[in-house]
XYZ file of C-alpha atoms in Angstrom:
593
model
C -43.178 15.560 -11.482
C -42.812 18.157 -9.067
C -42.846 16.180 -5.745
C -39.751 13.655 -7.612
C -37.689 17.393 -8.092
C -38.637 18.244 -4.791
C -37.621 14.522 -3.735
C -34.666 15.335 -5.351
C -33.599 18.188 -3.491
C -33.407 16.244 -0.309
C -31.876 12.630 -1.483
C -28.926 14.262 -2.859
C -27.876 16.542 -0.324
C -28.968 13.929 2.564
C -26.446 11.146 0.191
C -23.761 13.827 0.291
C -23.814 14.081 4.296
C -23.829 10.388 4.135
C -20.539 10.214 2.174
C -18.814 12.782 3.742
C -19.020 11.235 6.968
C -18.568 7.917 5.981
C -15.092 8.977 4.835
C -14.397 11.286 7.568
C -14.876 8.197 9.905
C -12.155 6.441 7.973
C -9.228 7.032 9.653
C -10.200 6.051 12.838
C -10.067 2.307 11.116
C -12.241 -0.294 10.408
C -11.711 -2.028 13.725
C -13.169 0.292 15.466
C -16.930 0.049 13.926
C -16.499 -3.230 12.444
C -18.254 -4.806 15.053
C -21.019 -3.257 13.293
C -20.452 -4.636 10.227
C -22.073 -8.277 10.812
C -25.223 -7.230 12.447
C -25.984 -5.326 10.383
C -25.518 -7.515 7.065
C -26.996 -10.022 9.092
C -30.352 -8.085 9.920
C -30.300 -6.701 6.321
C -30.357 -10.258 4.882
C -33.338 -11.833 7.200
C -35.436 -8.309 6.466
C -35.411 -9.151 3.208
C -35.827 -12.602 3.153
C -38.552 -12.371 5.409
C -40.394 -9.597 3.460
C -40.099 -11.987 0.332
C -40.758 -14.283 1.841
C -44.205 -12.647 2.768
C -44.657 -11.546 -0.719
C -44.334 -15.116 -2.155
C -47.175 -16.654 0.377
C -49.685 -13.278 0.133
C -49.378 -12.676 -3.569
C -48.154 -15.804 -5.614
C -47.306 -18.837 -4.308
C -46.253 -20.160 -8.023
C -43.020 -18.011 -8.494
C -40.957 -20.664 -7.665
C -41.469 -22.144 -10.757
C -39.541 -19.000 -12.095
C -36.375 -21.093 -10.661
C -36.180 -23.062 -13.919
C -34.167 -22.235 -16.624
C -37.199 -23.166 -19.048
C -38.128 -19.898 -18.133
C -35.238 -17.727 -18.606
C -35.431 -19.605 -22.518
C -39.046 -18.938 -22.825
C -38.167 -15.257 -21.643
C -35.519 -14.432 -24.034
C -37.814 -16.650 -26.832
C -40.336 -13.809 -26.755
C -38.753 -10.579 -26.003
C -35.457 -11.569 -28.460
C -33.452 -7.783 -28.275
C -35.264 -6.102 -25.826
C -34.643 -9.302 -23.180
C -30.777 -9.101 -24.488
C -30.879 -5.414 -23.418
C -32.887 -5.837 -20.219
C -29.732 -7.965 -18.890
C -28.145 -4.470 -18.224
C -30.442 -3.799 -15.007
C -30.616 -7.910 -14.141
C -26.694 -7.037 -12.881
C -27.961 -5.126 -10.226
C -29.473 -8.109 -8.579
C -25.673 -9.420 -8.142
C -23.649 -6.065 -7.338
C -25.266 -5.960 -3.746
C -23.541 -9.252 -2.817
C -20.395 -8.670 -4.872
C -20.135 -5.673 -2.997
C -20.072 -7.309 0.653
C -17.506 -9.800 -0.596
C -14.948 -7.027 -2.150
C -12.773 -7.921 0.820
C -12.351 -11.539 0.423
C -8.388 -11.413 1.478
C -9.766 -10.935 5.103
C -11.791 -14.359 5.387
C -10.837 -17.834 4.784
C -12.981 -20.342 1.890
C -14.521 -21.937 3.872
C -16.194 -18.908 5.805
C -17.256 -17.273 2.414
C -18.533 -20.858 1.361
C -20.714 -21.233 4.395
C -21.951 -17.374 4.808
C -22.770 -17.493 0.705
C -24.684 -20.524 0.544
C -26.523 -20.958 3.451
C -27.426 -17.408 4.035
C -26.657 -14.517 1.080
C -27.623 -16.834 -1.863
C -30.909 -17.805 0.455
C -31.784 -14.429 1.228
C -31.590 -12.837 -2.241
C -33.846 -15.591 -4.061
C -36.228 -15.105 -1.769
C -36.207 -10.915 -1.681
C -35.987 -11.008 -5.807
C -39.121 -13.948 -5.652
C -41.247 -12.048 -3.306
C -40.561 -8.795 -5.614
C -41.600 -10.787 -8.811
C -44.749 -12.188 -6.389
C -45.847 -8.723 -5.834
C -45.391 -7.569 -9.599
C -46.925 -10.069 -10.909
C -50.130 -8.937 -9.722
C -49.405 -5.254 -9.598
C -48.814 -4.640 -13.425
C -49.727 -0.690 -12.848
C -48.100 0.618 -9.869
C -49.745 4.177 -8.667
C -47.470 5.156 -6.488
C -44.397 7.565 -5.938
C -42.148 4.476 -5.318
C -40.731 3.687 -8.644
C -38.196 1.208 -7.408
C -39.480 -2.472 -7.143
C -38.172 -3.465 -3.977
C -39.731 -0.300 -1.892
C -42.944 -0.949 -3.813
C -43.126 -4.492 -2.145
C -42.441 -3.578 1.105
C -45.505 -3.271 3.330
C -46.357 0.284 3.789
C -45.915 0.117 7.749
C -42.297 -1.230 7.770
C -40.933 1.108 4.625
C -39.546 3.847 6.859
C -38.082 0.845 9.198
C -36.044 -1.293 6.275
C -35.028 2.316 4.697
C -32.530 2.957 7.361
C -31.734 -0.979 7.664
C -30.549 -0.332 3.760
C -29.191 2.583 4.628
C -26.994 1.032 6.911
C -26.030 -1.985 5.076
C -25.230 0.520 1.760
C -22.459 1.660 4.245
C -21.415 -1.798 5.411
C -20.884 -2.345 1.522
C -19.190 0.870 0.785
C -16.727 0.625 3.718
C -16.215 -2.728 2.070
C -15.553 -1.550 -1.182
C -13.254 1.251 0.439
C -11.293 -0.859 2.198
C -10.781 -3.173 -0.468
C -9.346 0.119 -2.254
C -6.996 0.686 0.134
C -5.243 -2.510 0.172
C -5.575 -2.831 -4.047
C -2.832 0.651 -3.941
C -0.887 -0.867 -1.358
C -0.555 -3.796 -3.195
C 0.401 -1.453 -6.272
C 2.111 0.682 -4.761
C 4.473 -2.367 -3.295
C 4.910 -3.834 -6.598
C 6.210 -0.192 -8.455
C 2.763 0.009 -10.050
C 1.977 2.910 -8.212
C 3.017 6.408 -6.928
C 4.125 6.128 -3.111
C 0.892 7.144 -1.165
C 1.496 7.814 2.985
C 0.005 4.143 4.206
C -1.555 4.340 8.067
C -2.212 0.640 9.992
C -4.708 1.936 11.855
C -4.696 -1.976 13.892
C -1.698 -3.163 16.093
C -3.169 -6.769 15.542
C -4.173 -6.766 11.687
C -1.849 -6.005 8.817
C -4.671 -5.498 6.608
C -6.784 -2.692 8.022
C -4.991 0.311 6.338
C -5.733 4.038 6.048
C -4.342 5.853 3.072
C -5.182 9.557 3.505
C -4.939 10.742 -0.209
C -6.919 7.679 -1.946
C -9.993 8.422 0.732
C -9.893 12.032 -0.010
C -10.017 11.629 -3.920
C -12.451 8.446 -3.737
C -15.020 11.079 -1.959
C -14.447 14.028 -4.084
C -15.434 11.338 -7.228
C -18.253 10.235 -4.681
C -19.656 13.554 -4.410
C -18.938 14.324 -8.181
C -20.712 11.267 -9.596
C -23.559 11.605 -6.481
C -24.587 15.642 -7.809
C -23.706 14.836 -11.783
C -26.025 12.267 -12.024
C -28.868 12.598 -9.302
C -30.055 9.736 -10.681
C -29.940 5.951 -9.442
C -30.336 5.093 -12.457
C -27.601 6.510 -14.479
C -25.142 5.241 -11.476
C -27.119 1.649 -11.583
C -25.873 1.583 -14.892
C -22.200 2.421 -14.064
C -22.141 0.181 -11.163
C -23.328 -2.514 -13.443
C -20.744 -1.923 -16.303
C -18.081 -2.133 -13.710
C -18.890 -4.997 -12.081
C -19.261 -7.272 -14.819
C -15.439 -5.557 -15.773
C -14.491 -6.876 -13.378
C -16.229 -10.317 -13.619
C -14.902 -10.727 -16.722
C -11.541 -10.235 -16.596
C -11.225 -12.227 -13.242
C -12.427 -14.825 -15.682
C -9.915 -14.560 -18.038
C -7.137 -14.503 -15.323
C -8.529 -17.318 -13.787
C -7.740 -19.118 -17.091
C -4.083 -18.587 -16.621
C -4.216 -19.382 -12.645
C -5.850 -22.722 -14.126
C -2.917 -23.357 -17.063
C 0.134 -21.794 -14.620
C -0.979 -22.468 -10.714
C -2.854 -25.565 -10.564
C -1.073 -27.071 -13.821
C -4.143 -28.303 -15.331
C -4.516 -28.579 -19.105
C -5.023 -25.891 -21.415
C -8.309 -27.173 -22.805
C -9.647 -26.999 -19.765
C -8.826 -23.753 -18.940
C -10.106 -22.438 -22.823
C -13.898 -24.900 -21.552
C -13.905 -22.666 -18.429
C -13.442 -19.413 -19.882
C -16.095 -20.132 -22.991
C -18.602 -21.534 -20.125
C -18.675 -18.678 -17.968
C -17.335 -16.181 -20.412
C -19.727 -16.405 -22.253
C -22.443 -15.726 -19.957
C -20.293 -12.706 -18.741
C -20.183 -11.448 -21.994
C -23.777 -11.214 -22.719
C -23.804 -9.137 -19.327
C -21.368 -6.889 -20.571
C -22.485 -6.117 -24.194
C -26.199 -5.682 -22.524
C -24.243 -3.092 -20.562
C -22.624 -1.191 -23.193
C -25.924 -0.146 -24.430
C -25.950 1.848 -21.409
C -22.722 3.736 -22.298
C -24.033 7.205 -22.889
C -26.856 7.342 -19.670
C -23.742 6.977 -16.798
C -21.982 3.771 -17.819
C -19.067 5.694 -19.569
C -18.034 6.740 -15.577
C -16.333 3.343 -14.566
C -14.564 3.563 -18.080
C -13.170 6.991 -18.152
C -11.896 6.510 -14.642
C -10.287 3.201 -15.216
C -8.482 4.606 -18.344
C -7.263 7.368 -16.428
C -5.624 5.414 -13.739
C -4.370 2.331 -16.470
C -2.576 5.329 -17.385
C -1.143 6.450 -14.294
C 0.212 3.046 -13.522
C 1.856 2.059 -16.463
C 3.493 5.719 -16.577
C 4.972 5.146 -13.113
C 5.548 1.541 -13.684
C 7.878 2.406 -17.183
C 9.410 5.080 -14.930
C 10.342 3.150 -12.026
C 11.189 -0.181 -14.423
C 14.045 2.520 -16.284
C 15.074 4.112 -13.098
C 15.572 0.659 -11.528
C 17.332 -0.762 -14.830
C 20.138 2.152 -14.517
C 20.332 1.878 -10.857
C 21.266 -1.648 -11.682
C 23.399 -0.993 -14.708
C 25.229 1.759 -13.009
C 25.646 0.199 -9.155
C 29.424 0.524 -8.195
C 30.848 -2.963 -8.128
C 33.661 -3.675 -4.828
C 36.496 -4.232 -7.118
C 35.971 -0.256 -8.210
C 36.020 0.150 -4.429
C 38.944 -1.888 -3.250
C 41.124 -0.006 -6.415
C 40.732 3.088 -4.542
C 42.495 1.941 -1.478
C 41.811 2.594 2.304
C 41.344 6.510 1.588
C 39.028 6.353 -1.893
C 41.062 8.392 -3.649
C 40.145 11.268 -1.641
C 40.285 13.479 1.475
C 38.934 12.017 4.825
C 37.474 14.691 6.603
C 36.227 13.768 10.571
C 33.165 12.919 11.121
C 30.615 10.250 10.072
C 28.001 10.466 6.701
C 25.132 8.381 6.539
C 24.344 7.818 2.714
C 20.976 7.188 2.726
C 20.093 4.297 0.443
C 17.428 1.653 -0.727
C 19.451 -0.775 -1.894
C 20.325 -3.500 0.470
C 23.202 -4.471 -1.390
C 25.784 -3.171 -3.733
C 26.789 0.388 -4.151
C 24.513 2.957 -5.438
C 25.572 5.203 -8.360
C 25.153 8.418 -6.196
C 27.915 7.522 -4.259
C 30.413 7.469 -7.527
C 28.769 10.696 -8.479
C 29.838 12.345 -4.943
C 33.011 11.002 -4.958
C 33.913 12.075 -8.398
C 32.677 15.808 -8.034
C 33.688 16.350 -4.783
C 37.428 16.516 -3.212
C 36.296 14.979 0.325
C 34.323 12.668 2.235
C 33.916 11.691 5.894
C 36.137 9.209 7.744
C 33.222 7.066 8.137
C 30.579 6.533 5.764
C 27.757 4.252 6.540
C 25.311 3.103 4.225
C 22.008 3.129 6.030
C 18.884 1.563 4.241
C 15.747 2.203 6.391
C 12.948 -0.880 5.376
C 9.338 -1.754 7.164
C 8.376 -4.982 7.127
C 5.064 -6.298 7.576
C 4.927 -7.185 11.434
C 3.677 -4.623 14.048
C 6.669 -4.333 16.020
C 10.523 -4.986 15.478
C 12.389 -6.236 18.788
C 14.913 -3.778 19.660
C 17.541 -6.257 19.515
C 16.805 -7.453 16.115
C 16.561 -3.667 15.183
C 19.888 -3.407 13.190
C 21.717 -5.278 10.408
C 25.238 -4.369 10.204
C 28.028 -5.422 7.799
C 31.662 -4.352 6.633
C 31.952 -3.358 3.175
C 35.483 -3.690 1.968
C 38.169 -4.253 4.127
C 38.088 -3.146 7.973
C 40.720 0.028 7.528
C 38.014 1.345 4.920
C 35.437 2.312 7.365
C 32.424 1.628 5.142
C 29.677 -0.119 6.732
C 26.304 -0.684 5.752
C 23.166 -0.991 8.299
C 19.869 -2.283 7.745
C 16.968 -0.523 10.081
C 14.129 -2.564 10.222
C 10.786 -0.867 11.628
C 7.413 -2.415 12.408
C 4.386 -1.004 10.930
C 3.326 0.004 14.220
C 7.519 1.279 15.666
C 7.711 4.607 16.492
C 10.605 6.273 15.105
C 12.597 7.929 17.186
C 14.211 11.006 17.087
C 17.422 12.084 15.173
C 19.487 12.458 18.666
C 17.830 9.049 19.994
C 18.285 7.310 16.434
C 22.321 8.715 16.350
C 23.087 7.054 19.754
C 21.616 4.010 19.019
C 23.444 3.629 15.517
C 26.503 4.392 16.472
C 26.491 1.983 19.692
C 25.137 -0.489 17.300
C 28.238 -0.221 14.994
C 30.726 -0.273 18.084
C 28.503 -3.662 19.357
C 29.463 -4.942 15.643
C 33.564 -3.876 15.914
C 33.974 -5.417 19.249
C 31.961 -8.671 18.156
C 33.629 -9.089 14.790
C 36.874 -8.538 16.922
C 35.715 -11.357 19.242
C 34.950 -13.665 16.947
C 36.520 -13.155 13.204
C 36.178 -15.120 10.376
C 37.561 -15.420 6.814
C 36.132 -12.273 5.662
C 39.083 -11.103 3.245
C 38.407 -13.316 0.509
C 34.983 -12.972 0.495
C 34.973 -8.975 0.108
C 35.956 -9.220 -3.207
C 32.660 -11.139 -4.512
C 30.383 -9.561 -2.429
C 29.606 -7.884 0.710
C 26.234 -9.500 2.385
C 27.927 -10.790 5.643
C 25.482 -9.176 7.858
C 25.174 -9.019 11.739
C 22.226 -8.678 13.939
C 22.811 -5.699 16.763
C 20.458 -4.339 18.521
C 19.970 -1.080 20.411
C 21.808 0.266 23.441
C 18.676 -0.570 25.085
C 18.955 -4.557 24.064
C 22.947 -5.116 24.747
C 23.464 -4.074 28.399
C 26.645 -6.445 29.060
C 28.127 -4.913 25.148
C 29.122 -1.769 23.775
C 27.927 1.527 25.851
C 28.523 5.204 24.555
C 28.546 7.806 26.635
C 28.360 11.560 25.817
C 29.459 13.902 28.641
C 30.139 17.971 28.268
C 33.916 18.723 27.450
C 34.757 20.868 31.206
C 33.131 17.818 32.847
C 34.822 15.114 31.639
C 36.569 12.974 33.981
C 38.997 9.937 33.884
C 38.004 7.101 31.774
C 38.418 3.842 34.307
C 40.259 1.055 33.133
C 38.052 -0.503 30.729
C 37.458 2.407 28.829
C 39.010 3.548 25.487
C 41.678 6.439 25.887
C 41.319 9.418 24.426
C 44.729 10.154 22.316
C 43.294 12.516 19.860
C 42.981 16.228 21.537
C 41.697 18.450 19.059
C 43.889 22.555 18.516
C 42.884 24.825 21.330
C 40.842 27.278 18.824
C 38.503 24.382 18.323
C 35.989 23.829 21.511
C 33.884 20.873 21.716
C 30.381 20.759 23.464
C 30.553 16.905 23.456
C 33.052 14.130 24.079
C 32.590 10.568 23.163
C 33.330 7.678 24.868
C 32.587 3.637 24.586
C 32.788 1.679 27.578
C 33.312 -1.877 26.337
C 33.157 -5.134 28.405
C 36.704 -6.331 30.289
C 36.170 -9.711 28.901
C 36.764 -10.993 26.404
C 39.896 -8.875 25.304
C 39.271 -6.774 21.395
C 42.394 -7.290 19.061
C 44.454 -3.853 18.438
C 42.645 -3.413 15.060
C 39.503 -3.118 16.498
C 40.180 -0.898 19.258
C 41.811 1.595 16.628
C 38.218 1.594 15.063
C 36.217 2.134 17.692
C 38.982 4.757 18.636
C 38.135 6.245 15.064
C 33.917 5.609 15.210
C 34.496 7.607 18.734
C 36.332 10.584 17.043
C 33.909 10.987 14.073
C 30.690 10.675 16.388
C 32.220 13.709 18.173
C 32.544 15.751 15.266
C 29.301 15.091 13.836
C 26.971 13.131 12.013
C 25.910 14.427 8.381
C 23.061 12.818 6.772
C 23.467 12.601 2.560
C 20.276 11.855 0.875
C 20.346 11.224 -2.927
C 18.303 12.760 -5.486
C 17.833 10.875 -9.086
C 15.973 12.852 -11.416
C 14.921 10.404 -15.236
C 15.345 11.890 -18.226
C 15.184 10.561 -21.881
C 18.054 10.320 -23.724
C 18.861 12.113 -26.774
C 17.241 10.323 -29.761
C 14.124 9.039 -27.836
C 10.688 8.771 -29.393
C 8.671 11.865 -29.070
C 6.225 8.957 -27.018
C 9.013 8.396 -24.606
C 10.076 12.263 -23.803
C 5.927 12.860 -23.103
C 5.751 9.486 -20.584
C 9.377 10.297 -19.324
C 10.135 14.069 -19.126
C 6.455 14.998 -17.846
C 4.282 12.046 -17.015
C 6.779 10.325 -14.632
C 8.168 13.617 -13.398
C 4.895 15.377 -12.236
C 3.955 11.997 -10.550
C 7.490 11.511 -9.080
C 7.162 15.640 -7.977
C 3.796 15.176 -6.588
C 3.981 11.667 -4.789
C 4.678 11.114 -1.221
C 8.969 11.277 0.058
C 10.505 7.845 1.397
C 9.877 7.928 4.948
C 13.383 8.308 6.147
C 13.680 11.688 3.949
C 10.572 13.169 6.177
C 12.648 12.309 9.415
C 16.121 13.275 9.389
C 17.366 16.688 10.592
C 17.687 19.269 8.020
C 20.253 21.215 9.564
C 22.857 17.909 8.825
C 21.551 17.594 5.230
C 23.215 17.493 2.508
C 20.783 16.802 -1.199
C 22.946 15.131 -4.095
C 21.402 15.230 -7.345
C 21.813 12.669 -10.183
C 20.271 12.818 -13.535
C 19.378 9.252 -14.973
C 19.400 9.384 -18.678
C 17.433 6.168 -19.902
C-alpha cells in the first residue's frame, strides 16, 4: 500500500507536467508537430499487435475462439448482473480508437475506411487477445502492475512501450483538443456560442485553429479532474460514460440524417436505431452504475455548458428578432429627403455595422436624439470569410443607398483569415479611394438605379484598394503651406475654409482624363474630398437586451443576467478592437424583448 501512495506522488505530478505542456505547445498549431502524429500511432499500433500477438502463441493459442459470439452469450449466461455491470470497463477497449478518430472532418471515407480496417481494428483484437492469452493462465497476478495490459508486457520492453503510450496518449489528446476547437467554432458561427478570439495558426488549412480561452479552461479542468481523482480508475469511468454519450446520441441523429438526408423510409431509420441502440444502451446503463466513483464529471460539465449555449443562443435569437423587427426600411429614409431631417456637419462617419443589408435600428436612434450628422455617412460592415487571403482588388463592396445627393453608402470589407489588418491611417486612405473608384465608375457607366432604391439597396460594386486600381481614382494628401496647383485633370478646390480655421491636410483625387465623369459625380467626389479633410469619425453601436415589463421571472434570470454576464465577458467584434479611439464615438441602445 505504501509503494502505490508513493507511486502516487510521482504519476500525478509527472501527468500534470505532461498537460501543461501539451497545452502550452498549442498555439504554435498542429502543423507544426503533426508530422508526429502518424508515426507515432503507427508504431503504437504494431507494438501492440506484436506484443499480443506474442501473448496469443506463448500462452494460449485457443483465444481465438473467444471471437464468437457463443461466447459473449455463454458469458453473460453465467455471470447474469455482474456481466451487465462489467460492460462499464469493456468501453475502455473502444475509447482509445474513438479517441484517434475525434477529428474525422480532416480525412476523407475512404482513408478512415482503409486505416480502420486494415490496421486499428487488426491491432486492437490482437493486443485485447494476447491480454486475455496471458490472463488466462495468470489468474493471481503478484505484482505491482494492476493494469492488464502492463502485466502482459514482457518485463524487458515495459519501460520501452511506456513512453510509446505515453506518446500516443498525446497524439489522442491533441486529437481530442483539436476536435474541441473546431466544435466552438462551429458554435460559435451558428449563435450557439459566446464569441471566443479564433487563431488559424495554418496559411494552407482552414481547419487547424487555436482558440486561446477554450485551451486555457480545457487544462485548468485537466489539471482539476487529473489531482481530484488520482485515480485511473475513477476517470476510466468518466471517459467511458462520455463516450458512449456520445455514441448514443450520434445514433439517434443518425436516425434523422437517415429519414431527412438520404430520404430513406422511416422504418428503416426506427430498425437502425433499435439495432445499434440497443447495444449502446446496455453500454450506457452499465455505465451509470459508475455515477458516484467519477462518472458524474462528463455529466456535470455537459450540463453546465447545455446551459451556456442555449442562454446565449435565446439571447442572440431575441436580439436578432428586434434587430429585424426594428431595421429602418428605405422608404423611412427617402421621406427624410437629401438632408435626413437634420444638420450636415463636414466630415465623414463610418457606422459600424453587421448587417449587410438594410438599416440598423441604431442609426434611427442617433438620428432621433441627436440634432446632427456628418455629410457622409458610410455604412461599413467588416466580414472574414473562410479563405486565407482576400485579393486587394476584391477587398471592397461598395453600394449607394438612397439616391446619389444622399451621400449614404454602404461598404463591405472582406478579410482573409490569414489578412493583416491594416492600420486606421492605411485603412482611411484606402476606403475613401475606394468610394471615389465607385463615384467615378457609377458615373462612367450608370444604370437604372432610381427605381430600384425604393425596394432595396443591394446593387453592390467590387473596388479594390489604391494599391489594385493604378489607372482609377488616386487621393493624395499633401500639408496645407505646400500645396501646389492641381494640373488639369485634377478636381479644383472651390471650398476654402475661414482664416481662423488651419488645416494640417488637404485632399485631393486625381482621376483619369478619359473617360469624362458627368457633373453629378464630380460634385461628389468634390464633397467625399471635403469631408475626408475634415475628418473621419468612427460610430460603433452598443445594444444592450433587456426583458420587457411583464416577463416571466424565468426570462428576467436568462435575459437580465445570464445573457448579460456572457455578452460582458465574451470577446468584442474584431473591428471594435481596431479602430482609433480618439475618433470614437459609443451609441447605446437598449433592446427590450
Amino acid at each position: 500500500m505504501a509503494d502505490n501512495k508513493s507511486s502516487a506522488y510521482v504519476e500525478v505530478p509527472v501527468a500534470c507536467i505532461i498537460l501543461i505542456g501539451l497545452f502550452a505547445l498549442q498555439h504554435y498549431g498542429t502543423h507544426r508537430v503533426g508530422f508526429l502524429f502518424a508515426p507515432v500511432v503507427l508504431v503504437w499500433l504494431l507494438c501492440i499487435s506484436a506484443i499480443g500477438l506474442y501473448n496469443i502463441t506463448h500462452w494460449n493459442p485457443h483465444v481465438y475462439q473467444a471471437l464468437s459470439p457463443y461466447y459473449m452469450y455463454k458469458f453473460f449466461r453465467k455471470t447474469q448482473r455482474g456481466g451487465w455491470m462489467s460492460l462499464g470497463g469493456i468501453l475502455l477497449c473502444i475509447t482509445g480508437s474513438e479517441a484517434m478518430f475525434a477529428d474525422l472532418g480532416h480525412f476523407s471515407q475512404l482513408s478512415i475506411k482503409i486505416a480502420f480496417t486494415f490496421l486499428v481494428y487488426p491491432s486492437l483484437i490482437l493486443a485485447y487477445m494476447g491480454q486475455a492469452a496471458y490472463l488466462s493462465q495468470h489468474h493471481i497476478i503478484e505484482s505491482d502492475y494492476r493494469i492488464g495490459f502492463y502485466v502482459s508486457v514482457p518485463e524487458k520492453l515495459r519501460w520501452p512501450v511506456l513512453v510509446i503510450a505515453i506518446l500516443a496518449a498525446v497524439v489522442g489528446s491533441q486529437a481530442i483538443i483539436t476536435g474541441t476547437f473546431s466544435i466552438i467554432k462551429q458554435c460559435s458561427s451558428l449563435g450557439c456560442f459566446p464569441r471566443v478570439k479564433i487563431i488559424h495558426t495554418s496559411s494552407k488549412i482552414h481547419g487547424q485553429i487555436y482558440i486561446p480561452e477554450i485551451n486555457w479552461l480545457l487544462m485548468v479542468l485537466c489539471l482539476a479532474v487529473t489531482v481530484g481523482f488520482r485515480d485511473t480508475r475513477r476517470m476510466g469511468n468518466a471517459s467511458g460514460l462520455a463516450v458512449i454519450t456520445v455514441m448514443l446520441v450520434t445514433t439517434c441523429l443518425m436516425s434523422l440524417v437517415i429519414v431527412l438526408c438520404w430520404q430513406k423510409s422511416v422504418f428503416l431509420a426506427i430498425g437502425f436505431v433499435f439495432f445499434f441502440g440497443t447495444i449502446e444502451a446496455l453500454y450506457f446503463t452499465a455505465s451509470l452504475t459508475k455515477f458516484l466513483e467519477g462518472a458524474w464529471v462528463p455529466i456535470a460539465l455537459a450540463f453546465i455548458f447545455l446551459i451556456i449555449m442555449c442562454v446565449w443562443h435565446y439571447g442572440t435569437l431575441k436580439k436578432y428578432e428586434f434587430d429585424v423587427q426594428n431595421k429602418v426600411s428605405i422608404n423611412w429614409l427617402l421621406s427624410l429627403g437629401p438632408s435626413l431631417g437634420i444638420v450636415r456637419v463636414r466630415g465623414i462617419g463610418l457606422v459600424h455595422t453587421e448587417l449587410v443589408s438594410g438599416i440598423p435600428a441604431i442609426f434611427s436612434h442617433f438620428v432621433t436624439n441627436l440634432p446632427a450628422f456628418h455629410q457622409v455617412l458610410v455604412f461599413l460592415c467588416i466580414k472574414s470569410v473562410p479563405v486565407p487571403h482576400v485579393k486587394p482588388e476584391e477587398r471592397f463592396l461598395i453600394g449607394h443607398i438612397g439616391p446619389r445627393e444622399y451621400r449614404l453608402y454602404r461598404c463591405i470589407v472582406r478579410y482573409g483569415y490569414r489578412d493583416v489588418h491594416k492600420d486606421d491611417m492605411e485603412f482611411e486612405k484606402d476606403l475613401v479611394c475606394s468610394i471615389a473608384e465607385f463615384i467615378q465608375s457609377e458615373s462612367v457607366a450608370p444604370g437604372s438605379v432610381n427605381e430600384d432604391l425604393v425596394k432595396d439597396d443591394d446593387k453592390m460594386t467590387v473596388v479594390g484598394t489604391c494599391s489594385s486600381h493604378t489607372e482609377g481614382v488616386q487621393m493624395r494628401e499633401d500639408d496645407a503651406d505646400k500645396i501646389e496647383a492641381a494640373g488639369p485633370s485634377e478636381l479644383k478646390e472651390i471650398w476654402s475654409p475661414p482664416p481662423v480655421i488651419k488645416l494640417r491636410k488637404r485632399v485631393r483625387f486625381i482621376v483619369p482624363k478619359s473617360p469624362e465623369i458627368d457633373t453629378g459625380a464630380r460634385e461628389e467626389l468634390q464633397e467625399l474630398m471635403e469631408a475626408r479633410e475634415a475628418g473621419i469619425a468612427y460610430i460603433l453601436g452598443h445594444s444592450y437586451v433587456k426583458a420587457k415589463q411583464g416577463s416571466s421571472l424565468i426570462k428576467k434570470l436568462v435575459i437580465n443576467y445570464g445573457y448579460e454576464f456572457l455578452r460582458r465577458n465574451s470577446r468584442l467584434s474584431t473591428y471594435a478592437l481596431s479602430v482609433p479611439h480618439a475618433s470614437t464615438l459609443e451609441v447605446g441602445m437598449i433592446y427590450h424583448v
